[in-house]
mmCIF file of C-alpha atoms in Angstrom:
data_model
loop_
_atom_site.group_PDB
_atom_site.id
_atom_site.type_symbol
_atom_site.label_atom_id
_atom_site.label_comp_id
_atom_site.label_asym_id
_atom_site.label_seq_id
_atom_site.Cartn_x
_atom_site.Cartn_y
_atom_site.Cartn_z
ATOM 1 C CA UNK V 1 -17.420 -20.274 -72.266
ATOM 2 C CA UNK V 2 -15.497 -20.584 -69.287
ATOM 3 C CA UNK V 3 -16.161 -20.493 -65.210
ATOM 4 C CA UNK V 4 -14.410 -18.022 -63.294
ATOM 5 C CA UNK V 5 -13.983 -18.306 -59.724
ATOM 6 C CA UNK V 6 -14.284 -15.086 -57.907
ATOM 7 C CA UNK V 7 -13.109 -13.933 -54.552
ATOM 8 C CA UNK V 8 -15.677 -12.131 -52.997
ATOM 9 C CA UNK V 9 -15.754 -10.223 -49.414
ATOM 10 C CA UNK V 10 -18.613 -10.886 -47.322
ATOM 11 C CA UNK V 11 -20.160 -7.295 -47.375
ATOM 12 C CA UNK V 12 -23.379 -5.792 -48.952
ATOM 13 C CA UNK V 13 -22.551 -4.539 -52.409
ATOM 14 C CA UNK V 14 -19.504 -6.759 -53.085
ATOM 15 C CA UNK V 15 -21.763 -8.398 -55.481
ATOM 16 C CA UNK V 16 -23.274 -5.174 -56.935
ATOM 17 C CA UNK V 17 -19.411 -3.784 -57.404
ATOM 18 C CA UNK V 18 -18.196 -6.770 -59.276
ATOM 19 C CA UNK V 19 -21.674 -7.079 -61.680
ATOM 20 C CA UNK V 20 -20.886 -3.397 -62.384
ATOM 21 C CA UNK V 21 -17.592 -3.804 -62.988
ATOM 22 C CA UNK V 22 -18.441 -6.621 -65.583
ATOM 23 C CA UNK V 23 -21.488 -4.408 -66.953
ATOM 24 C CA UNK V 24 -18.996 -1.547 -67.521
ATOM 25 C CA UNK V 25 -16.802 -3.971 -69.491
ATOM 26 C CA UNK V 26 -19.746 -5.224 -72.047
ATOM 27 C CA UNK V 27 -19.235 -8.414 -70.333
ATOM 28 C CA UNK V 28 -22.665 -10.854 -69.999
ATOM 29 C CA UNK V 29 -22.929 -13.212 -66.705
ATOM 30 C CA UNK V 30 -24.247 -16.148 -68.536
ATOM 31 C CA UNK V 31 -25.019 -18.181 -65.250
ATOM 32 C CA UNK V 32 -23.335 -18.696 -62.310
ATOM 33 C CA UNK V 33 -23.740 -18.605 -58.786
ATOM 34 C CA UNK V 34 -22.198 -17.045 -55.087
ATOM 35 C CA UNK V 35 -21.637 -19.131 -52.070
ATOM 36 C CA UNK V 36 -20.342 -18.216 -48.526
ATOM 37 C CA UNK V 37 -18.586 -20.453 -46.220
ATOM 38 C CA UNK V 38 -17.241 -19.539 -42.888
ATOM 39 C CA UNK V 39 -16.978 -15.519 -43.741
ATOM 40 C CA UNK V 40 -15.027 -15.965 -47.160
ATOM 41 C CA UNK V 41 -17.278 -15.389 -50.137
ATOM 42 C CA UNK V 42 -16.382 -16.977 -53.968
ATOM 43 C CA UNK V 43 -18.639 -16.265 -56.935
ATOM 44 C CA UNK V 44 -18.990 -18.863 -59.970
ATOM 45 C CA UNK V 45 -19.837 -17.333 -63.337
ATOM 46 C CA UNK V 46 -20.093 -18.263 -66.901
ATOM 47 C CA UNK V 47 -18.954 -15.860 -69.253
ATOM 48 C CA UNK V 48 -17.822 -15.931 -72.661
ATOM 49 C CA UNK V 49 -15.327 -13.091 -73.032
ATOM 50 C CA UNK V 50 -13.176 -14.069 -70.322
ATOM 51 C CA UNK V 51 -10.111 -11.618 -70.887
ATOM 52 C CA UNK V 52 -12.272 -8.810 -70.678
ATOM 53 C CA UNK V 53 -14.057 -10.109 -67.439
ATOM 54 C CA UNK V 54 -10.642 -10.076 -66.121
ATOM 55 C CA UNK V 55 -9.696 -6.979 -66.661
ATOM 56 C CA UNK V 56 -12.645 -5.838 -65.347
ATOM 57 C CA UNK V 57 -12.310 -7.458 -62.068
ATOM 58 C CA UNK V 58 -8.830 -6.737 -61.826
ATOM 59 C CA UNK V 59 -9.646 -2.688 -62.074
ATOM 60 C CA UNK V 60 -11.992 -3.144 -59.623
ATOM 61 C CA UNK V 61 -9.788 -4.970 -57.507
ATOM 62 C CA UNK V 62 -11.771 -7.918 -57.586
ATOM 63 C CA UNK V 63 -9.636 -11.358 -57.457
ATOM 64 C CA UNK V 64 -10.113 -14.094 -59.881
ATOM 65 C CA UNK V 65 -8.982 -16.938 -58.589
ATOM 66 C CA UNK V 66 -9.259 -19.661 -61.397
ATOM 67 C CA UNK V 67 -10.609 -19.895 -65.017
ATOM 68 C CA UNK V 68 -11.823 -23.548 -66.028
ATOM 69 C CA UNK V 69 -13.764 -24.925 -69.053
ATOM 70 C CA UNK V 70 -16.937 -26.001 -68.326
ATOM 71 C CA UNK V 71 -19.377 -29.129 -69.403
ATOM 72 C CA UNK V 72 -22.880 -28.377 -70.004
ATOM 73 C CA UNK V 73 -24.640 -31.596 -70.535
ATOM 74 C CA UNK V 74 -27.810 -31.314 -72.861
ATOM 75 C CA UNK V 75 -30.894 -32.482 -70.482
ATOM 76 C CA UNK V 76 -34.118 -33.333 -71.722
ATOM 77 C CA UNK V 77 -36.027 -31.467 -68.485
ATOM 78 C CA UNK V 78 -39.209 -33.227 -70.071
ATOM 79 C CA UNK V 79 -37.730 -36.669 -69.513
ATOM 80 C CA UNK V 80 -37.001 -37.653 -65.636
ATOM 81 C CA UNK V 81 -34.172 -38.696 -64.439
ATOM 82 C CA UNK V 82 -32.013 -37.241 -66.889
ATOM 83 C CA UNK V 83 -30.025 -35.226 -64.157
ATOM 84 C CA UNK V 84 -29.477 -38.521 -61.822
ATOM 85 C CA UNK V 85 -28.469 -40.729 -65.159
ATOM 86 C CA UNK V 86 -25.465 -37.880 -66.302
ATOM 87 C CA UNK V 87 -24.589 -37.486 -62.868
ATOM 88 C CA UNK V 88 -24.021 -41.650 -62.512
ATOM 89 C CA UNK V 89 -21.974 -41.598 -65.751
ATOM 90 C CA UNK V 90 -20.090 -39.063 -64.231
ATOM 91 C CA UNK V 91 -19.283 -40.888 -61.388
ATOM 92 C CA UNK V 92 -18.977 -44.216 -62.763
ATOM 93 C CA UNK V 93 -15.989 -42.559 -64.802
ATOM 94 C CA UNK V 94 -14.290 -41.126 -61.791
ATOM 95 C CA UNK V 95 -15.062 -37.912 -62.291
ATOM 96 C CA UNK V 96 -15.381 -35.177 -58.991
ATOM 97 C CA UNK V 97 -18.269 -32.444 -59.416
ATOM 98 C CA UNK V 98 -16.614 -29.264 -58.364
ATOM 99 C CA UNK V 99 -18.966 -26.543 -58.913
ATOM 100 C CA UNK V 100 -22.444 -26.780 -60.229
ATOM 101 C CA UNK V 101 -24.701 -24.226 -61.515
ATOM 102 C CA UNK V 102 -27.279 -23.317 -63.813
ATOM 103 C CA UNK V 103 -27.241 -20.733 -66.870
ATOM 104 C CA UNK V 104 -29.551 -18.351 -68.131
ATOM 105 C CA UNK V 105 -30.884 -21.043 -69.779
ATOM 106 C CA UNK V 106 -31.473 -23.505 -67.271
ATOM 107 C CA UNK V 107 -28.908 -25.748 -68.462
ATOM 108 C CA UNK V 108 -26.705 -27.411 -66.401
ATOM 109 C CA UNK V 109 -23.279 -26.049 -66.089
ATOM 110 C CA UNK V 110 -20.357 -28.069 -64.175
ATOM 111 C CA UNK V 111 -16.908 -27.654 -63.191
ATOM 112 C CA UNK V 112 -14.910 -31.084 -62.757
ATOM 113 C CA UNK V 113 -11.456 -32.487 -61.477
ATOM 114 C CA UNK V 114 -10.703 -33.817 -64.953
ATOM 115 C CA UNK V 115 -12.231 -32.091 -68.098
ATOM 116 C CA UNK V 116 -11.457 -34.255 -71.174
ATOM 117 C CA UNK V 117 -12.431 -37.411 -68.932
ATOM 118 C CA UNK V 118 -16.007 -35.257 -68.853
ATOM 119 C CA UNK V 119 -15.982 -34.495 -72.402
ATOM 120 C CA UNK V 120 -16.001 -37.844 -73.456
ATOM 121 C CA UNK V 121 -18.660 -38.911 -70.995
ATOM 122 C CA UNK V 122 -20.826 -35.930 -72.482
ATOM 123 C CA UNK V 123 -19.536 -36.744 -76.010
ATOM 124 C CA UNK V 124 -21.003 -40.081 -75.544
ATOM 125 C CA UNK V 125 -24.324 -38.899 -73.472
ATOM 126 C CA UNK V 126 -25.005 -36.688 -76.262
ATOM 127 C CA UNK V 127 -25.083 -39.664 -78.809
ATOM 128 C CA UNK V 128 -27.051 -41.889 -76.681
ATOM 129 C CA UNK V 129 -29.556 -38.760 -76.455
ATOM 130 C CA UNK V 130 -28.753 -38.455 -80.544
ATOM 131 C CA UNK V 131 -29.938 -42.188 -80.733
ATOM 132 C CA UNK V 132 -33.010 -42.157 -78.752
ATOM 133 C CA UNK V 133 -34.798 -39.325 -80.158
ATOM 134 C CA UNK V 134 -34.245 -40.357 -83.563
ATOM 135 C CA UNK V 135 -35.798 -43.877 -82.407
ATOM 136 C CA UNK V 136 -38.545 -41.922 -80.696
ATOM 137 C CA UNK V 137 -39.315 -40.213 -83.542
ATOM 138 C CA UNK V 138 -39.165 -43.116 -86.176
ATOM 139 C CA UNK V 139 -42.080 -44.620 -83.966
ATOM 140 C CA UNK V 140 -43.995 -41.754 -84.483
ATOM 141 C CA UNK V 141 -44.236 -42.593 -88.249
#
């Protein structure tokens, strides 16, 4: 999945024309979010079939203005905290939050100045995670 950036104008309907546009095109918004600053609007979405959400826009005249991989960290939401640890590691390994939004699924997705230096914080989050529910679940035997 991948994050595209999206100009939008600051109208009614621009959103409703560019959702169509990707509805037309079989294309799923997986998460994202819209934000307007100073009159200029740009949408963030997750989709999965990004050449199609292209096209789409494209035809509609609708201008993408980047496509970026993504990290979506896997949060315990039952544990607190969780958010504020990943988003230390992140920082502690120089890493600049972009864009952040959730998904469909409530999961956290993020858009950083240096992907593979956020894949292997993840990466190694995901172990750590890995590691503690298998101890948390040994002591439950």
């Amino acid at each position: 999945m991948k994050n595209l950036a999206i100009a939008l104008v600051d109208r009614p309907g621009t959103l409703a024309e560019m959702t169509d546009a990707l509805d037309r095109a079989g294309v799923r918004i997986e998460g994202g979010g819209v934000f307007v600053v100073d009159g200029c609007g740009v949408g963030h979405f997750l989709v999965k079939d990004v050449s199609s959400a292209r096209r789409a826009l494209l035809a509609a005249n609708i201008q993408v203005l980047s496509e970026r991989d993504v990290v979506i960290p896997r949060l315990n939401q039952s544990v607190g905290g969780q958010f504020s640890h990943f988003m230390r590691r992140m920082a502690d390994a120089g890493i600049n939050i972009e864009v952040l939004y959730t998904d469909r699924h409530s999961q956290v997705v993020i858009v950083v100045d240096d992907i593979e230096a956020s894949l292997a914080v993840n990466r190694a989050w995901d172990i750590e995670q890995d590691m503690l529910w298998s101890l948390f679940n040994d002591g439950l035997h």
